[in-house]
PDB file of C-alpha atoms in Angstrom:
ATOM      1  CA  UNK A 243     -56.635 -33.341 -46.510  1.00 47.00           C
ATOM      2  CA  UNK A 244     -55.574 -36.906 -46.936  1.00 47.00           C
ATOM      3  CA  UNK A 245     -57.768 -39.747 -48.077  1.00 44.00           C
ATOM      4  CA  UNK A 246     -57.222 -41.366 -44.677  1.00 52.00           C
ATOM      5  CA  UNK A 247     -60.066 -39.299 -43.219  1.00 58.00           C
ATOM      6  CA  UNK A 248     -62.542 -42.070 -44.126  1.00 61.00           C
ATOM      7  CA  UNK A 249     -60.492 -44.537 -42.068  1.00 75.00           C
ATOM      8  CA  UNK A 250     -60.278 -42.213 -39.052  1.00 79.00           C
ATOM      9  CA  UNK A 251     -62.698 -43.462 -36.371  1.00 82.00           C
ATOM     10  CA  UNK A 252     -62.345 -41.274 -33.247  1.00 86.00           C
ATOM     11  CA  UNK A 253     -63.966 -42.531 -30.062  1.00 81.00           C
ATOM     12  CA  UNK A 254     -64.824 -39.168 -28.469  1.00 84.00           C
ATOM     13  CA  UNK A 255     -66.292 -37.223 -31.368  1.00 92.00           C
ATOM     14  CA  UNK A 256     -67.570 -37.221 -34.914  1.00 93.00           C
ATOM     15  CA  UNK A 257     -65.666 -35.453 -37.652  1.00 94.00           C
ATOM     16  CA  UNK A 258     -67.140 -33.853 -40.716  1.00 94.00           C
ATOM     17  CA  UNK A 259     -65.631 -31.702 -43.412  1.00 92.00           C
ATOM     18  CA  UNK A 260     -67.200 -28.380 -44.347  1.00 90.00           C
ATOM     19  CA  UNK A 261     -65.034 -27.018 -47.120  1.00 88.00           C
ATOM     20  CA  UNK A 262     -61.536 -26.821 -45.663  1.00 90.00           C
ATOM     21  CA  UNK A 263     -62.835 -26.751 -42.077  1.00 95.00           C
ATOM     22  CA  UNK A 264     -62.911 -29.774 -39.771  1.00 96.00           C
ATOM     23  CA  UNK A 265     -66.058 -29.777 -37.646  1.00 97.00           C
ATOM     24  CA  UNK A 266     -65.678 -31.836 -34.487  1.00 96.00           C
ATOM     25  CA  UNK A 267     -68.793 -32.740 -32.514  1.00 95.00           C
ATOM     26  CA  UNK A 268     -68.147 -34.203 -29.073  1.00 90.00           C
ATOM     27  CA  UNK A 269     -70.320 -37.270 -28.338  1.00 85.00           C
ATOM     28  CA  UNK A 270     -70.184 -37.287 -24.519  1.00 74.00           C
ATOM     29  CA  UNK A 271     -72.125 -35.119 -22.090  1.00 68.00           C
ATOM     30  CA  UNK A 272     -69.219 -34.832 -19.641  1.00 66.00           C
ATOM     31  CA  UNK A 273     -65.502 -34.801 -20.294  1.00 69.00           C
ATOM     32  CA  UNK A 274     -63.468 -35.633 -17.227  1.00 61.00           C
ATOM     33  CA  UNK A 275     -60.474 -37.556 -15.938  1.00 58.00           C
ATOM     34  CA  UNK A 276     -62.604 -40.688 -15.953  1.00 60.00           C
ATOM     35  CA  UNK A 277     -62.402 -40.566 -19.729  1.00 58.00           C
ATOM     36  CA  UNK A 278     -59.165 -41.407 -21.473  1.00 70.00           C
ATOM     37  CA  UNK A 279     -57.879 -37.841 -21.657  1.00 79.00           C
ATOM     38  CA  UNK A 280     -54.688 -38.879 -23.456  1.00 84.00           C
ATOM     39  CA  UNK A 281     -56.695 -40.680 -26.141  1.00 86.00           C
ATOM     40  CA  UNK A 282     -58.871 -37.598 -26.672  1.00 87.00           C
ATOM     41  CA  UNK A 283     -55.756 -35.449 -27.054  1.00 90.00           C
ATOM     42  CA  UNK A 284     -54.232 -37.935 -29.494  1.00 92.00           C
ATOM     43  CA  UNK A 285     -57.392 -38.022 -31.616  1.00 92.00           C
ATOM     44  CA  UNK A 286     -57.604 -34.219 -31.701  1.00 94.00           C
ATOM     45  CA  UNK A 287     -53.979 -33.926 -32.807  1.00 95.00           C
ATOM     46  CA  UNK A 288     -54.540 -36.494 -35.579  1.00 95.00           C
ATOM     47  CA  UNK A 289     -57.004 -34.120 -37.213  1.00 95.00           C
ATOM     48  CA  UNK A 290     -54.179 -31.644 -37.723  1.00 95.00           C
ATOM     49  CA  UNK A 291     -51.089 -33.811 -38.067  1.00 95.00           C
ATOM     50  CA  UNK A 292     -52.400 -36.744 -40.085  1.00 92.00           C
ATOM     51  CA  UNK A 293     -55.527 -35.454 -41.784  1.00 94.00           C
ATOM     52  CA  UNK A 294     -54.060 -32.037 -42.558  1.00 94.00           C
ATOM     53  CA  UNK A 295     -56.773 -29.710 -41.280  1.00 95.00           C
ATOM     54  CA  UNK A 296     -55.627 -26.295 -40.081  1.00 94.00           C
ATOM     55  CA  UNK A 297     -59.045 -24.833 -39.345  1.00 96.00           C
ATOM     56  CA  UNK A 298     -61.041 -26.614 -36.676  1.00 97.00           C
ATOM     57  CA  UNK A 299     -64.468 -25.944 -35.211  1.00 98.00           C
ATOM     58  CA  UNK A 300     -65.155 -27.787 -31.974  1.00 97.00           C
ATOM     59  CA  UNK A 301     -68.828 -28.114 -31.057  1.00 96.00           C
ATOM     60  CA  UNK A 302     -69.497 -28.796 -27.393  1.00 94.00           C
ATOM     61  CA  UNK A 303     -73.241 -29.112 -27.960  1.00 94.00           C
ATOM     62  CA  UNK A 304     -74.611 -31.523 -25.389  1.00 89.00           C
ATOM     63  CA  UNK A 305     -71.494 -31.321 -23.208  1.00 89.00           C
ATOM     64  CA  UNK A 306     -72.593 -30.309 -19.728  1.00 87.00           C
ATOM     65  CA  UNK A 307     -69.222 -30.316 -17.984  1.00 83.00           C
ATOM     66  CA  UNK A 308     -65.485 -30.257 -18.722  1.00 84.00           C
ATOM     67  CA  UNK A 309     -62.525 -30.546 -16.366  1.00 83.00           C
ATOM     68  CA  UNK A 310     -59.214 -28.730 -16.375  1.00 84.00           C
ATOM     69  CA  UNK A 311     -57.396 -31.666 -17.947  1.00 86.00           C
ATOM     70  CA  UNK A 312     -59.786 -31.569 -20.902  1.00 86.00           C
ATOM     71  CA  UNK A 313     -59.319 -27.817 -21.205  1.00 90.00           C
ATOM     72  CA  UNK A 314     -55.576 -28.491 -21.239  1.00 91.00           C
ATOM     73  CA  UNK A 315     -56.007 -30.724 -24.306  1.00 91.00           C
ATOM     74  CA  UNK A 316     -58.016 -27.995 -26.033  1.00 93.00           C
ATOM     75  CA  UNK A 317     -55.341 -25.412 -25.222  1.00 95.00           C
ATOM     76  CA  UNK A 318     -52.675 -27.776 -26.569  1.00 95.00           C
ATOM     77  CA  UNK A 319     -54.614 -28.221 -29.832  1.00 96.00           C
ATOM     78  CA  UNK A 320     -55.141 -24.468 -30.115  1.00 97.00           C
ATOM     79  CA  UNK A 321     -51.421 -23.738 -29.618  1.00 96.00           C
ATOM     80  CA  UNK A 322     -50.452 -26.429 -32.101  1.00 96.00           C
ATOM     81  CA  UNK A 323     -52.785 -24.982 -34.715  1.00 97.00           C
ATOM     82  CA  UNK A 324     -51.477 -21.457 -34.109  1.00 96.00           C
ATOM     83  CA  UNK A 325     -47.880 -22.635 -34.647  1.00 96.00           C
ATOM     84  CA  UNK A 326     -49.004 -23.999 -38.005  1.00 95.00           C
ATOM     85  CA  UNK A 327     -50.848 -20.738 -38.791  1.00 94.00           C
ATOM     86  CA  UNK A 328     -54.158 -22.494 -38.256  1.00 95.00           C
ATOM     87  CA  UNK A 329     -57.191 -21.581 -36.194  1.00 95.00           C
ATOM     88  CA  UNK A 330     -59.675 -23.184 -33.842  1.00 97.00           C
ATOM     89  CA  UNK A 331     -63.110 -22.044 -32.746  1.00 97.00           C
ATOM     90  CA  UNK A 332     -65.287 -23.462 -29.982  1.00 97.00           C
ATOM     91  CA  UNK A 333     -69.063 -23.256 -30.095  1.00 97.00           C
ATOM     92  CA  UNK A 334     -72.331 -24.501 -28.620  1.00 96.00           C
ATOM     93  CA  UNK A 335     -71.305 -23.955 -24.988  1.00 95.00           C
ATOM     94  CA  UNK A 336     -73.714 -25.058 -22.269  1.00 93.00           C
ATOM     95  CA  UNK A 337     -74.098 -22.586 -19.378  1.00 94.00           C
ATOM     96  CA  UNK A 338     -71.848 -24.613 -17.023  1.00 91.00           C
ATOM     97  CA  UNK A 339     -69.129 -24.912 -19.687  1.00 92.00           C
ATOM     98  CA  UNK A 340     -69.448 -21.206 -20.477  1.00 93.00           C
ATOM     99  CA  UNK A 341     -68.979 -20.451 -16.782  1.00 93.00           C
ATOM    100  CA  UNK A 342     -65.818 -22.589 -16.621  1.00 91.00           C
ATOM    101  CA  UNK A 343     -64.491 -20.795 -19.714  1.00 92.00           C
ATOM    102  CA  UNK A 344     -65.193 -17.392 -18.208  1.00 92.00           C
ATOM    103  CA  UNK A 345     -63.788 -18.281 -14.770  1.00 92.00           C
ATOM    104  CA  UNK A 346     -60.573 -19.535 -16.361  1.00 92.00           C
ATOM    105  CA  UNK A 347     -60.594 -16.593 -18.813  1.00 93.00           C
ATOM    106  CA  UNK A 348     -60.462 -18.991 -21.747  1.00 93.00           C
ATOM    107  CA  UNK A 349     -63.422 -17.261 -23.374  1.00 88.00           C
ATOM    108  CA  UNK A 350     -60.921 -14.573 -24.422  1.00 91.00           C
ATOM    109  CA  UNK A 351     -58.246 -17.093 -25.453  1.00 93.00           C
ATOM    110  CA  UNK A 352     -60.385 -19.196 -27.789  1.00 94.00           C
ATOM    111  CA  UNK A 353     -62.569 -17.954 -30.609  1.00 94.00           C
ATOM    112  CA  UNK A 354     -66.038 -18.638 -29.198  1.00 95.00           C
ATOM    113  CA  UNK A 355     -69.136 -18.710 -31.398  1.00 96.00           C
ATOM    114  CA  UNK A 356     -72.774 -19.474 -30.639  1.00 96.00           C
ATOM    115  CA  UNK A 357     -72.988 -22.345 -33.156  1.00 96.00           C
ATOM    116  CA  UNK A 358     -71.154 -24.350 -35.805  1.00 96.00           C
ATOM    117  CA  UNK A 359     -72.598 -22.455 -38.765  1.00 95.00           C
ATOM    118  CA  UNK A 360     -71.390 -19.100 -37.445  1.00 95.00           C
ATOM    119  CA  UNK A 361     -67.894 -20.451 -36.756  1.00 95.00           C
ATOM    120  CA  UNK A 362     -67.574 -22.141 -40.152  1.00 95.00           C
ATOM    121  CA  UNK A 363     -68.873 -19.038 -41.904  1.00 93.00           C
ATOM    122  CA  UNK A 364     -66.232 -16.889 -40.233  1.00 90.00           C
ATOM    123  CA  UNK A 365     -63.454 -19.234 -41.358  1.00 89.00           C
ATOM    124  CA  UNK A 366     -64.802 -19.404 -44.907  1.00 84.00           C
ATOM    125  CA  UNK A 367     -65.011 -15.626 -45.246  1.00 82.00           C
ATOM    126  CA  UNK A 368     -61.379 -15.262 -44.121  1.00 74.00           C
ATOM    127  CA  UNK A 369     -60.062 -17.270 -47.084  1.00 59.00           C
TER     128      UNK A 369
END
């Protein structure tokens, strides 16, 4: 990871380091087209491309709703990480978000965990 992580101030989420894992915690309760979807995607990609993380845990705790364009940004991040031999896990899904994931069959595409600790633990035991 670069020392630039202290200067990184994302607008959609907080970022913390747990070992070699980036833990992203979304700050908004809904993620939709009314938000700057491109900015969210840019900030997510910075975690990998500029800060150097290849293991990412995305906590959606407190997020009640996501739209397809937001899911597209998550898929893009996931694919990017996979190309770099990295991994991403999603956790803390509210019932409505879980339903969207299941309807779109993304619950089988992403690694889904009940909480951040479980996701981080899985990544740390794989090292």
